[in-house]
Short mmCIF file of N, CA and C in Angstrom, two decimals:
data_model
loop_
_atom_site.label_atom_id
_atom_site.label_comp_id
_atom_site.label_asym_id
_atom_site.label_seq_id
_atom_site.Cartn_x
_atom_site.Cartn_y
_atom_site.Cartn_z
N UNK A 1 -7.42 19.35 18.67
CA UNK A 1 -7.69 17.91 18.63
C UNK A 1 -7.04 17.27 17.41
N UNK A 2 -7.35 17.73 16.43
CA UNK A 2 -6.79 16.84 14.96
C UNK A 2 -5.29 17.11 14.87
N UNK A 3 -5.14 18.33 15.10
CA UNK A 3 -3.61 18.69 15.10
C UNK A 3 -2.24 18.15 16.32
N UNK A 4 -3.49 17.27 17.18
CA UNK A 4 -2.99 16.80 18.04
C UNK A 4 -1.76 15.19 17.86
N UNK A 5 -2.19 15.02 16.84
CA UNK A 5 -1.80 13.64 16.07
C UNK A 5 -0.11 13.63 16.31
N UNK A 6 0.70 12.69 16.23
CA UNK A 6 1.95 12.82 16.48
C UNK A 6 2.07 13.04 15.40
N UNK A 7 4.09 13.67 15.25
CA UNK A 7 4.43 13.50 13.58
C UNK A 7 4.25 12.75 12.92
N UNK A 8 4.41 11.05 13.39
CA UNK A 8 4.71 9.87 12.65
C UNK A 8 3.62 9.75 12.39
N UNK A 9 2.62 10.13 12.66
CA UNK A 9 1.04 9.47 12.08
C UNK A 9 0.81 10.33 10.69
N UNK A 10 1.87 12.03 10.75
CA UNK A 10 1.26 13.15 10.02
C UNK A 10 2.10 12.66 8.92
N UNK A 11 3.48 12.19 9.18
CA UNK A 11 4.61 11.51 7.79
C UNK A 11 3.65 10.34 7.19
N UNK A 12 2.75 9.85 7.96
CA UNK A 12 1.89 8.43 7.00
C UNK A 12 1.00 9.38 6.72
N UNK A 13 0.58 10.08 6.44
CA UNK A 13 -0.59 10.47 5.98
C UNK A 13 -0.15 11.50 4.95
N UNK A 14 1.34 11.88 4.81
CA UNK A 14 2.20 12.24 3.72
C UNK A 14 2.15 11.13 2.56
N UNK A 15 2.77 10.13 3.42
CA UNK A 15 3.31 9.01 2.72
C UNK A 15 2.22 8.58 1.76
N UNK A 16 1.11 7.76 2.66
CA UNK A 16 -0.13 7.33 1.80
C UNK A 16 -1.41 8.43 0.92
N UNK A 17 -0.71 9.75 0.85
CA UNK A 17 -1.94 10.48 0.08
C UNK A 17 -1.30 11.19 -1.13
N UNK A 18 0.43 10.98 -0.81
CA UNK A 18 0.82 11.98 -2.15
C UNK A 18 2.17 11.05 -2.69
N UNK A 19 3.12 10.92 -1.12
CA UNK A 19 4.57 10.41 -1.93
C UNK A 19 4.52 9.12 -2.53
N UNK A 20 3.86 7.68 -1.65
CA UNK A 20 3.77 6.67 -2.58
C UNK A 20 3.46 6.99 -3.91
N UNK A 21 2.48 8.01 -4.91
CA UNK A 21 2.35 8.15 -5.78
C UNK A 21 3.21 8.94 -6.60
N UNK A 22 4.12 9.50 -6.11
CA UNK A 22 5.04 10.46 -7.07
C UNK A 22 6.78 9.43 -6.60
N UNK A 23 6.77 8.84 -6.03
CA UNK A 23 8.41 8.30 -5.96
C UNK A 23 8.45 6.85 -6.58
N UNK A 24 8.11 6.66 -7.71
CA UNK A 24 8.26 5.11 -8.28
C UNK A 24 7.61 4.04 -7.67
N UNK A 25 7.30 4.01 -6.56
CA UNK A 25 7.46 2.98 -5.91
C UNK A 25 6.21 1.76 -6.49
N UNK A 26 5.46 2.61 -7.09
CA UNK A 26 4.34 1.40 -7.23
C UNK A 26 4.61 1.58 -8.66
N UNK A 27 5.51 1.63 -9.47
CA UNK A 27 5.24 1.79 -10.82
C UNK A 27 5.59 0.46 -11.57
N UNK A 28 5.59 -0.49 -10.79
CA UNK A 28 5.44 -1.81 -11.40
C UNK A 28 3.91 -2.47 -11.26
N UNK A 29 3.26 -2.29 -10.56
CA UNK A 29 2.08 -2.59 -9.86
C UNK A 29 0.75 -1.59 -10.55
N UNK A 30 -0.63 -2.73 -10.48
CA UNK A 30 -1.76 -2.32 -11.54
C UNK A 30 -2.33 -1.49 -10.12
N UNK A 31 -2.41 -2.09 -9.08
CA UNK A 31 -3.43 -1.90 -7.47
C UNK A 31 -2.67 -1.66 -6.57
N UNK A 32 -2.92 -0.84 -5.66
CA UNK A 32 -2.20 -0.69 -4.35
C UNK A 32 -3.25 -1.11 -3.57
N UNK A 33 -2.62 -1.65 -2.38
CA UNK A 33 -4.23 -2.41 -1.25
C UNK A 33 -3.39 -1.15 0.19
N UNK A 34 -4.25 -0.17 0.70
CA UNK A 34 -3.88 0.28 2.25
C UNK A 34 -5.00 -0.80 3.36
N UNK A 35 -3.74 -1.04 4.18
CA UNK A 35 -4.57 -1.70 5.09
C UNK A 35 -3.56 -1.28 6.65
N UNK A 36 -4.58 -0.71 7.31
CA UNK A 36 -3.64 -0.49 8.51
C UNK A 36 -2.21 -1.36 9.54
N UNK A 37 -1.67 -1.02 9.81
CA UNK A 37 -0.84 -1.74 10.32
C UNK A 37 -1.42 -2.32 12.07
N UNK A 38 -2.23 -1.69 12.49
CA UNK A 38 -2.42 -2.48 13.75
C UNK A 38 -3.98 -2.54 13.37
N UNK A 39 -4.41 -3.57 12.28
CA UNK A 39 -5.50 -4.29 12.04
C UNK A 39 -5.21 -4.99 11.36
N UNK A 40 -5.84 -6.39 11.27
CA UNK A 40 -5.48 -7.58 11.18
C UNK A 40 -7.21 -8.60 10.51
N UNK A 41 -6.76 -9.08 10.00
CA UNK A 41 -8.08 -9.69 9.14
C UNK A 41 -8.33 -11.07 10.18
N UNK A 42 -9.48 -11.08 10.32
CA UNK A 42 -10.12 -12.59 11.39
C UNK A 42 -10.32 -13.69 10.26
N UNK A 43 -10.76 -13.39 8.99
CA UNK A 43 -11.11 -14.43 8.19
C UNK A 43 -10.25 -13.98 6.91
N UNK A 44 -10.72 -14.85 6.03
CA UNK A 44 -10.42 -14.86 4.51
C UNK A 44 -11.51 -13.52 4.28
N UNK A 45 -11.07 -12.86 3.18
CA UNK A 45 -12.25 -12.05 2.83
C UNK A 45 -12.78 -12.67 1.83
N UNK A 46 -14.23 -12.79 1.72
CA UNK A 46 -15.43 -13.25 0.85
C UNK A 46 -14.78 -12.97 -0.84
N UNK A 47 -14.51 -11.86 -0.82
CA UNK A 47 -13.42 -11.44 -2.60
C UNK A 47 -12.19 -11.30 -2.52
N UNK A 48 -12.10 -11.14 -3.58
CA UNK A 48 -10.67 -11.21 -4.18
C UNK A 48 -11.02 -9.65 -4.69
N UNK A 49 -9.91 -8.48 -3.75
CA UNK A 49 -10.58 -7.06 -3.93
C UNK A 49 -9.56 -6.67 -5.77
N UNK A 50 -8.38 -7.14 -5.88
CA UNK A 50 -8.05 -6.83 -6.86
C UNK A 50 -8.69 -7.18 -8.17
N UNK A 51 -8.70 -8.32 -8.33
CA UNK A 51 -9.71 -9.62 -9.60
C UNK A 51 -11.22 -8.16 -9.28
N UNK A 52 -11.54 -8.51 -8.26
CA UNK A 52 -12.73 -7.26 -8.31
C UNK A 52 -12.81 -6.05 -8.93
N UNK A 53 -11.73 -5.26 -8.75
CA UNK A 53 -11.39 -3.83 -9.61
C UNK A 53 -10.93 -3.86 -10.85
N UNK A 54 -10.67 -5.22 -11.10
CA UNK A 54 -9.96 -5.20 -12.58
C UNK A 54 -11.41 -5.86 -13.06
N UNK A 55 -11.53 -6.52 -13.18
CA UNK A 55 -13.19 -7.28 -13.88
C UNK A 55 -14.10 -5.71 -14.13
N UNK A 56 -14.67 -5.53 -13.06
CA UNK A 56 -15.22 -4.39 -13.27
C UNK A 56 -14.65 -3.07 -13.30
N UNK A 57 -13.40 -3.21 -13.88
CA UNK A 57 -13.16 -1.29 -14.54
C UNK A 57 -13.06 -0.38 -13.45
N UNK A 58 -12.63 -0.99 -12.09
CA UNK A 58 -12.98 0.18 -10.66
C UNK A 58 -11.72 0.70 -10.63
N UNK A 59 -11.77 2.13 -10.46
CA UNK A 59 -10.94 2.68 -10.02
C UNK A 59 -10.73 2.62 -8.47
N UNK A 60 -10.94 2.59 -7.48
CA UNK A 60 -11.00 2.18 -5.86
C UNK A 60 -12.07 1.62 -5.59
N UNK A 61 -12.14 1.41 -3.96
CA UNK A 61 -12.74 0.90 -3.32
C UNK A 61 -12.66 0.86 -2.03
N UNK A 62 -13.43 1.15 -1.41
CA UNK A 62 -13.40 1.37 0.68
C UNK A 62 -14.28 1.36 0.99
N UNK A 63 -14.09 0.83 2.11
CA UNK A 63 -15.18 0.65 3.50
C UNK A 63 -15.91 2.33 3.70
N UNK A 64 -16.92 2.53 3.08
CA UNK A 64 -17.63 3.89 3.39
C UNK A 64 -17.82 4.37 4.84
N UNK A 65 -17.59 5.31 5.30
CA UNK A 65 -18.14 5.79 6.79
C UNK A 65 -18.90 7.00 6.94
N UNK A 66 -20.42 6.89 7.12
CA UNK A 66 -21.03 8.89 7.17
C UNK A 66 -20.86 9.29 8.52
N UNK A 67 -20.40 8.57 9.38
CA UNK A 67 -20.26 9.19 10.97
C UNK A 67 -18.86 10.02 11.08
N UNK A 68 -17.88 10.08 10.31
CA UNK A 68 -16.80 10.51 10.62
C UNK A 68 -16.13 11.59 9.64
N UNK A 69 -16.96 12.86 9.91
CA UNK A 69 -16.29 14.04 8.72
C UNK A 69 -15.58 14.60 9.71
N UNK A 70 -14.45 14.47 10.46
CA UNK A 70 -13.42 15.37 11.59
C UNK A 70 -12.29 15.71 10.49
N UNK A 71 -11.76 16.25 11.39
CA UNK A 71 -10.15 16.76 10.83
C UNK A 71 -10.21 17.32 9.36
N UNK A 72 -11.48 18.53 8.91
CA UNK A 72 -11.45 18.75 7.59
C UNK A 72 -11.17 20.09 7.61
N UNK A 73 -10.60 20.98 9.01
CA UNK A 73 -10.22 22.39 8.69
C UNK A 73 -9.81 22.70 7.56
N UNK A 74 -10.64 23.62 6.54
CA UNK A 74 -9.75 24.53 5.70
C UNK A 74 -9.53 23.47 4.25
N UNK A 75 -9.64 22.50 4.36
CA UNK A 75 -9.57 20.82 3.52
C UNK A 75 -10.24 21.65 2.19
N UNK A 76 -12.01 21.39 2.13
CA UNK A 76 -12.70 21.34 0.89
C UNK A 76 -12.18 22.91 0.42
N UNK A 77 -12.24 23.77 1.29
CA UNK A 77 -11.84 25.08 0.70
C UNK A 77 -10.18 25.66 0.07
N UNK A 78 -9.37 24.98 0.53
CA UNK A 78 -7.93 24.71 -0.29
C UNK A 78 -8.17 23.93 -1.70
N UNK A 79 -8.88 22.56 -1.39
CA UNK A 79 -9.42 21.34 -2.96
C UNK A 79 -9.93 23.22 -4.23
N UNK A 80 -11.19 23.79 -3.01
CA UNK A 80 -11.90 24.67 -4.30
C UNK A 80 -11.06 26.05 -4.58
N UNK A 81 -10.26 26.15 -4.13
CA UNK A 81 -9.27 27.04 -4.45
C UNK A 81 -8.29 26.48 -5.35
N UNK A 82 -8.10 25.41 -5.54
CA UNK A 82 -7.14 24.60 -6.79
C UNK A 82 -8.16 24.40 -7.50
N UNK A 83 -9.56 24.05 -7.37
CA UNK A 83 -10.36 24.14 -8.70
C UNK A 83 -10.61 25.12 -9.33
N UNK A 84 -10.57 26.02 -8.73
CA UNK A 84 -10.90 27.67 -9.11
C UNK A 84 -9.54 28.10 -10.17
N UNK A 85 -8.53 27.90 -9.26
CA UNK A 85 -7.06 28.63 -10.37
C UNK A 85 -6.84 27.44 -10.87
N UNK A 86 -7.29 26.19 -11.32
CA UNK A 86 -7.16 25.34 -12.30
C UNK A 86 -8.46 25.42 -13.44
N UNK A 87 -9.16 26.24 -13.18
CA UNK A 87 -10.45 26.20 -14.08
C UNK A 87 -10.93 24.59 -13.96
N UNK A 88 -11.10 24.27 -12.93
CA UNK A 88 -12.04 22.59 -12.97
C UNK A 88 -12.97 22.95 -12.11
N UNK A 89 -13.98 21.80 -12.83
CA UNK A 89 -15.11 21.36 -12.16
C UNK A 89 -14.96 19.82 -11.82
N UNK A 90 -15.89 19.52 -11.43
CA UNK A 90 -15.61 17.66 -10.55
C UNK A 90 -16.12 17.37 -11.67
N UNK A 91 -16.17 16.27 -12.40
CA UNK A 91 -17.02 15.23 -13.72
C UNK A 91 -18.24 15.55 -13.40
N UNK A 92 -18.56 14.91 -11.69
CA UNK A 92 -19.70 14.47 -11.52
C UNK A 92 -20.12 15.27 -10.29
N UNK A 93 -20.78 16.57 -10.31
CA UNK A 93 -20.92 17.39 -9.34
C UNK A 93 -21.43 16.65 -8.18
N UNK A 94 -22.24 16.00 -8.20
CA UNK A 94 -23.41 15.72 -7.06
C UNK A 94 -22.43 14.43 -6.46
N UNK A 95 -21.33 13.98 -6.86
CA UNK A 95 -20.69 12.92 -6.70
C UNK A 95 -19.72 13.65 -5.85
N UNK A 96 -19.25 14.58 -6.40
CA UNK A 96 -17.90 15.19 -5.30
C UNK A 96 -18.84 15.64 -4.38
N UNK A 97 -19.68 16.09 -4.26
CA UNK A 97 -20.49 17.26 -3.42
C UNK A 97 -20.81 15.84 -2.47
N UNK A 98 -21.68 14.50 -2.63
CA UNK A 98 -21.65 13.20 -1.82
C UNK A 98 -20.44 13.22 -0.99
N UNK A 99 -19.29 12.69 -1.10
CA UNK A 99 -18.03 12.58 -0.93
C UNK A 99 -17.76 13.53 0.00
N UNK A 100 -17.80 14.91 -0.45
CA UNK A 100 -17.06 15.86 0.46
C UNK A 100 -18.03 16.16 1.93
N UNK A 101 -18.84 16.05 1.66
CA UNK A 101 -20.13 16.49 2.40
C UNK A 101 -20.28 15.38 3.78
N UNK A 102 -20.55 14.27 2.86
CA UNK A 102 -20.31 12.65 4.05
C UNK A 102 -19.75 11.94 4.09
N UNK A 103 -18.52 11.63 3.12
CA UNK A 103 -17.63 10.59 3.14
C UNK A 103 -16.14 10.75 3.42
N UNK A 104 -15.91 12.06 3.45
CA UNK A 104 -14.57 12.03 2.95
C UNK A 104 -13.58 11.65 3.93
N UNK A 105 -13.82 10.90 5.09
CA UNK A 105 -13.51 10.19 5.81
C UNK A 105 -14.11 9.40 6.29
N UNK A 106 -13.06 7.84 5.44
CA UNK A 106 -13.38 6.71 4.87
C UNK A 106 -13.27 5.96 6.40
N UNK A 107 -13.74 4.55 6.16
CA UNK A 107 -12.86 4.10 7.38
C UNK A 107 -11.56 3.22 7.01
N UNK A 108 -10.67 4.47 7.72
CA UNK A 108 -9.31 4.70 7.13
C UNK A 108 -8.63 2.50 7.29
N UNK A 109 -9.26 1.75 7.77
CA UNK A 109 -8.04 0.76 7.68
C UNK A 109 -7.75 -0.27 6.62
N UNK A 110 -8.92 0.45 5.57
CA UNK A 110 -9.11 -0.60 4.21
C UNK A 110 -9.13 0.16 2.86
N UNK A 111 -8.70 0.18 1.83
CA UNK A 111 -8.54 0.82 0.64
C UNK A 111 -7.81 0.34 -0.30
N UNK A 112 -8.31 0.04 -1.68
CA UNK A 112 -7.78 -0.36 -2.82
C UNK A 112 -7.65 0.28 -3.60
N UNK A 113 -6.91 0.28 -4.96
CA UNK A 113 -7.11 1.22 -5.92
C UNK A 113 -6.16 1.19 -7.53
N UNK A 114 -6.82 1.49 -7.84
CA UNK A 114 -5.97 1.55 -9.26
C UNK A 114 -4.34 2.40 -9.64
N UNK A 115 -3.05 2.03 -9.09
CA UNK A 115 -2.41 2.67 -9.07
C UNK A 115 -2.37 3.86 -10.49
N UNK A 116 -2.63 3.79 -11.75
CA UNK A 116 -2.94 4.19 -12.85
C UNK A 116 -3.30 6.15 -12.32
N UNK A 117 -4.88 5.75 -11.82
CA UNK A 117 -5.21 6.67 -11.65
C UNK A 117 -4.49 7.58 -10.39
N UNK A 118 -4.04 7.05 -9.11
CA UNK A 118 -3.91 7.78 -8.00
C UNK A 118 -2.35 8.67 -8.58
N UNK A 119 -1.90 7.87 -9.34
CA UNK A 119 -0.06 8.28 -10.28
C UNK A 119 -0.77 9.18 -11.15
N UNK A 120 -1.59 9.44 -11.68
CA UNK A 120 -1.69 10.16 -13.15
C UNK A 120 -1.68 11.72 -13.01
N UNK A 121 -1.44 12.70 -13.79
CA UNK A 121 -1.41 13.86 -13.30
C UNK A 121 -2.24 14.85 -12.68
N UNK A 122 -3.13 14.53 -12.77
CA UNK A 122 -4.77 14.97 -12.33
C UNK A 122 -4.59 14.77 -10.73
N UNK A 123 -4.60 13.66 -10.07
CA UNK A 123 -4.63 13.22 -8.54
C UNK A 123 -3.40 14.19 -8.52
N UNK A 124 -2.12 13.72 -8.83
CA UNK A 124 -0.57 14.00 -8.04
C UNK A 124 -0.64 15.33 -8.20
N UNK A 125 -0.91 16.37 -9.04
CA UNK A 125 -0.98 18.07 -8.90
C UNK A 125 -1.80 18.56 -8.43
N UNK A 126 -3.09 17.97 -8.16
CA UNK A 126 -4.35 18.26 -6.96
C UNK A 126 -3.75 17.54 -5.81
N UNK A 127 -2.82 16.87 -5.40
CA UNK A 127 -2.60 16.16 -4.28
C UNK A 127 -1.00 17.25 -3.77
N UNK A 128 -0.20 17.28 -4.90
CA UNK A 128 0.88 18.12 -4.30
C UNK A 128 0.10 19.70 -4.12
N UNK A 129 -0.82 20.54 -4.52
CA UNK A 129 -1.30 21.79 -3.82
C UNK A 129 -1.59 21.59 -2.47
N UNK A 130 -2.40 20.25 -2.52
CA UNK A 130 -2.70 19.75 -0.90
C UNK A 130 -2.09 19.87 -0.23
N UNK A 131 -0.96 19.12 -0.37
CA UNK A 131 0.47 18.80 0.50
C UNK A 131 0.74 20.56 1.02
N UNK A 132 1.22 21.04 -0.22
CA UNK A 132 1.49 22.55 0.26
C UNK A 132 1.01 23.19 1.38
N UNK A 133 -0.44 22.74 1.46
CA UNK A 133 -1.26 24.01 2.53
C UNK A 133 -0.99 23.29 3.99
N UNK A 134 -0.29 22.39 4.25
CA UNK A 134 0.64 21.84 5.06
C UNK A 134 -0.85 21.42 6.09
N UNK A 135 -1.33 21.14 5.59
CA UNK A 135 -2.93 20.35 6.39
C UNK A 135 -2.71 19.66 7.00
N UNK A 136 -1.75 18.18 6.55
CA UNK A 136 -1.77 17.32 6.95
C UNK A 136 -0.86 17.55 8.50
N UNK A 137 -0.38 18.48 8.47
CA UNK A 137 0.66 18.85 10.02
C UNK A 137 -0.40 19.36 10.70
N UNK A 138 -1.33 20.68 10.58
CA UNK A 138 -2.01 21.54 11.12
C UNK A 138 -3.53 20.95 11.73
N UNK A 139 -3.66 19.96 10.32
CA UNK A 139 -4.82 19.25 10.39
C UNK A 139 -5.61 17.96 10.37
N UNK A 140 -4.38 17.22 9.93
CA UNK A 140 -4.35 15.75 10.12
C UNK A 140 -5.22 15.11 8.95
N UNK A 141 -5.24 16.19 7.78
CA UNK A 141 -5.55 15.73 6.18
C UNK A 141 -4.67 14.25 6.29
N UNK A 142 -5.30 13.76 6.03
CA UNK A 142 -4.65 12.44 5.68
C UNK A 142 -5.20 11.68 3.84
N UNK A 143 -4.69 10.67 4.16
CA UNK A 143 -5.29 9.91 2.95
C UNK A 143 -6.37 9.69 2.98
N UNK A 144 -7.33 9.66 4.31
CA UNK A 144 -8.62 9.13 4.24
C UNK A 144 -9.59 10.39 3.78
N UNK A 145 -8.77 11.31 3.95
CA UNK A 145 -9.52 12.58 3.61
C UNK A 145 -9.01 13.15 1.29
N UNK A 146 -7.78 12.50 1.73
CA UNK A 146 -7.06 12.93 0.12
C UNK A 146 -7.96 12.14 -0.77
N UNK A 147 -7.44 10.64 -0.73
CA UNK A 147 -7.99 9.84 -1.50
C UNK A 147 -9.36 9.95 -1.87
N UNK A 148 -10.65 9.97 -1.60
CA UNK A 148 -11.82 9.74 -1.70
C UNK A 148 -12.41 11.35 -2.34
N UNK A 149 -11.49 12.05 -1.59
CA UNK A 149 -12.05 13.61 -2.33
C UNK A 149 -10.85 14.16 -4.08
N UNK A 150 -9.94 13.05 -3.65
CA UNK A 150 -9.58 13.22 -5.27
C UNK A 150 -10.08 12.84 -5.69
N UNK A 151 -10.30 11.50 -5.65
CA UNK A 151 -11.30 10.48 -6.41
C UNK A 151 -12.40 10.99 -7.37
N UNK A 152 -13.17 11.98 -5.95
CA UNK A 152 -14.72 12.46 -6.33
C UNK A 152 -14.31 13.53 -7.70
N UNK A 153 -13.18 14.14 -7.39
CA UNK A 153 -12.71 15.16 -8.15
C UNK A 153 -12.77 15.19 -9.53
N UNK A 154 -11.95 13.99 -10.07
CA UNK A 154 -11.84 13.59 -11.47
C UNK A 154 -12.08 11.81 -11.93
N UNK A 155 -13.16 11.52 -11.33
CA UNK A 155 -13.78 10.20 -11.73
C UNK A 155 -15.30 10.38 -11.43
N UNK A 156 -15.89 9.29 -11.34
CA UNK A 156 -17.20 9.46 -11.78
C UNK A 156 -17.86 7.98 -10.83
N UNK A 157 -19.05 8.25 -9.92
CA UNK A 157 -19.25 7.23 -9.03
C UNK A 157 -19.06 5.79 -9.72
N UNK A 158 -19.43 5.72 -11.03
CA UNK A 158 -19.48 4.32 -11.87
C UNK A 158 -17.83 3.67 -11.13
N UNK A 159 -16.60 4.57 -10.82
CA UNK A 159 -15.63 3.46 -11.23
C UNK A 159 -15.23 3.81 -9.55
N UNK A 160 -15.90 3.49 -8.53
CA UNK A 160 -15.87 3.47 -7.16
C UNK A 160 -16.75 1.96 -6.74
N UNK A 161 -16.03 1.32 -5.95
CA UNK A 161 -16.80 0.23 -5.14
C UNK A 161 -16.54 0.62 -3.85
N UNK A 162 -18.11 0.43 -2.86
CA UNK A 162 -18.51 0.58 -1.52
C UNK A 162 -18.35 -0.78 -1.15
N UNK A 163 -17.78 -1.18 0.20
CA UNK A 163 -17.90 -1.93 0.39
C UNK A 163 -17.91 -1.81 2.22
N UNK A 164 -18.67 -3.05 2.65
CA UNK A 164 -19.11 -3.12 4.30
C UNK A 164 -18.27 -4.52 4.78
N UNK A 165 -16.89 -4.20 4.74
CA UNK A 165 -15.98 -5.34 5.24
C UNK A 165 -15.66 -5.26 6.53
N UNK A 166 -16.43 -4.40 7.42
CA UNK A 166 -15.79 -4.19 8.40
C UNK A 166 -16.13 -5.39 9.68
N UNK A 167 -16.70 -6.17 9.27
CA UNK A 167 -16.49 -7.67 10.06
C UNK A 167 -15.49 -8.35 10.05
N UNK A 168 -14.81 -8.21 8.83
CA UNK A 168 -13.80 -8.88 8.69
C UNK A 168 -12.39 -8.81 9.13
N UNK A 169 -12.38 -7.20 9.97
CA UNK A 169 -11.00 -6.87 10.16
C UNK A 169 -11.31 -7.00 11.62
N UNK A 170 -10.22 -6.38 12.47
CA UNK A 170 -10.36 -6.44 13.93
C UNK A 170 -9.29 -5.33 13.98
N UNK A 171 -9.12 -4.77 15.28
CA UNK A 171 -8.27 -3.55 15.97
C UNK A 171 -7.38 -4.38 16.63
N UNK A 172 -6.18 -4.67 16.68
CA UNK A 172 -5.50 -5.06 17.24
C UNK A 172 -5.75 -5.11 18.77
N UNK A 173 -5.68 -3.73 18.98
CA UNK A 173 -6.25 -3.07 20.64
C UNK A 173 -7.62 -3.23 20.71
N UNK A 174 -8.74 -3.74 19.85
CA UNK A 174 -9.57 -3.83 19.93
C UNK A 174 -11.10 -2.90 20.61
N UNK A 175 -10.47 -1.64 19.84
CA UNK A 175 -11.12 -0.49 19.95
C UNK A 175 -10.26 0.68 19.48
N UNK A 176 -11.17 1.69 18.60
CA UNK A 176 -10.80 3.15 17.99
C UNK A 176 -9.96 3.78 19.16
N UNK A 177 -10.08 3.51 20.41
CA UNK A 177 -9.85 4.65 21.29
C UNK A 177 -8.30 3.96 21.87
N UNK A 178 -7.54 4.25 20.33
CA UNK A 178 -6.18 3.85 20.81
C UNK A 178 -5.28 4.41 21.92
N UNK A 179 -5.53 5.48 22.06
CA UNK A 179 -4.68 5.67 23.19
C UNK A 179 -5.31 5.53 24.67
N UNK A 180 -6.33 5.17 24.90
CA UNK A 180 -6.78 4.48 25.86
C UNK A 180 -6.37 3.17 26.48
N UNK A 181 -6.65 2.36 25.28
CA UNK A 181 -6.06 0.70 25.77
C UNK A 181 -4.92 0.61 24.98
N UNK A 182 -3.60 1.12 23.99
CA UNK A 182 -2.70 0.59 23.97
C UNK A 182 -1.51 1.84 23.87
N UNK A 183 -0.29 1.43 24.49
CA UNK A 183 0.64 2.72 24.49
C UNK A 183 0.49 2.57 22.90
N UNK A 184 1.99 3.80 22.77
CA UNK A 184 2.20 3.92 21.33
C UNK A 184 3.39 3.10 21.06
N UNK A 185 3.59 2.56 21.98
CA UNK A 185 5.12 2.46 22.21
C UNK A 185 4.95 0.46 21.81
N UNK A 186 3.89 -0.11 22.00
CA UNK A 186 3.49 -1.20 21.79
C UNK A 186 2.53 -1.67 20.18
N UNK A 187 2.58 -0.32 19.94
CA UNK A 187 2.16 -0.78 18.47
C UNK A 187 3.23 -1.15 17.33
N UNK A 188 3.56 -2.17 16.52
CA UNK A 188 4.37 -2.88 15.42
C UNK A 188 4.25 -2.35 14.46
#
């Protein structure tokens, strides 16, 4: 099932969990915003998510989800095998242990973040071991799974914002069950 994903979904889930952060690309920029490409905002959102993370000191921020821990073959146990031959522990045990346990798949079409931290060496050498165990082909590790369990890794719940925006966006196809109501061939 998870491994079922096409390539092009498995190259974005390259793209958004390791290479945007190691190839320059954001190294002019304080925030990166992920927002899916076939979802689309109905309104203004109520904040201003950047002014938000910078005021209060946040390192990210996403739409939380506890219904959706799939696609984690082999995931937390590769993360504790780089903690193990790195001699780390998480900052905040009960915080990674939250995270990995019920969150670590976010709902993938909203995410902000402090480019600072996701670039710094801590994320990008816990994120390139990731890459290695070639998950994201086998298993469809993505960012929604990278991001939030690095996060837990080497930060501390204080510099995380939850947020319940999910009124505000819409599905293009207007339902999860994309390959039901829209080819692939019709998505932009």
């Amino acid at each position: 099932k998870c491994g079922s994903f096409g390539t092009w979904y498995k190259h974005m889930g390259t793209l958004f969990s390791y290479q945007i952060f190691t190839d320059g690309s954001l190294d002019e920029y304080d925030y990166f915003l992920r927002f899916d490409s076939d979802y689309y905002l109905k309104e203004k959102l109520p904040i201003d998510l950047f002014e938000e993370l910078h005021v209060k000191k946040k390192d990210f921020a996403y739409t939380r989800r506890k219904d959706m821990p799939v696609c984690t073959e082999g995931f937390y146990e590769h993360s504790e095998k780089y903690m193990k031959a790195n001699n780390l522990k998480p900052l905040n045990y009960s915080f990674y242990s939250e995270i990995a346990i019920n969150h670590v798949t976010y709902f993938g079409n909203f995410a902000v973040g402090r480019v600072s931290f996701f670039t710094g060496c801590d994320y990008v050498k816990w994120a390139h071991h990731m890459m290695d165990a070639g998950g994201v082909y086998y298993a469809r590790w993505d960012e929604q799974h990278h991001l939030p369990l690095g996060l837990s890794l080497f930060n501390t719940p204080d510099k995380v914002l939850f947020y319940n925006l999910t009124e505000n966006f819409a599905h293009k196809c207007r339902s999860f069950k994309l390959k039901e109501q829209c080819s692939l061939n019709s998505l932009s």
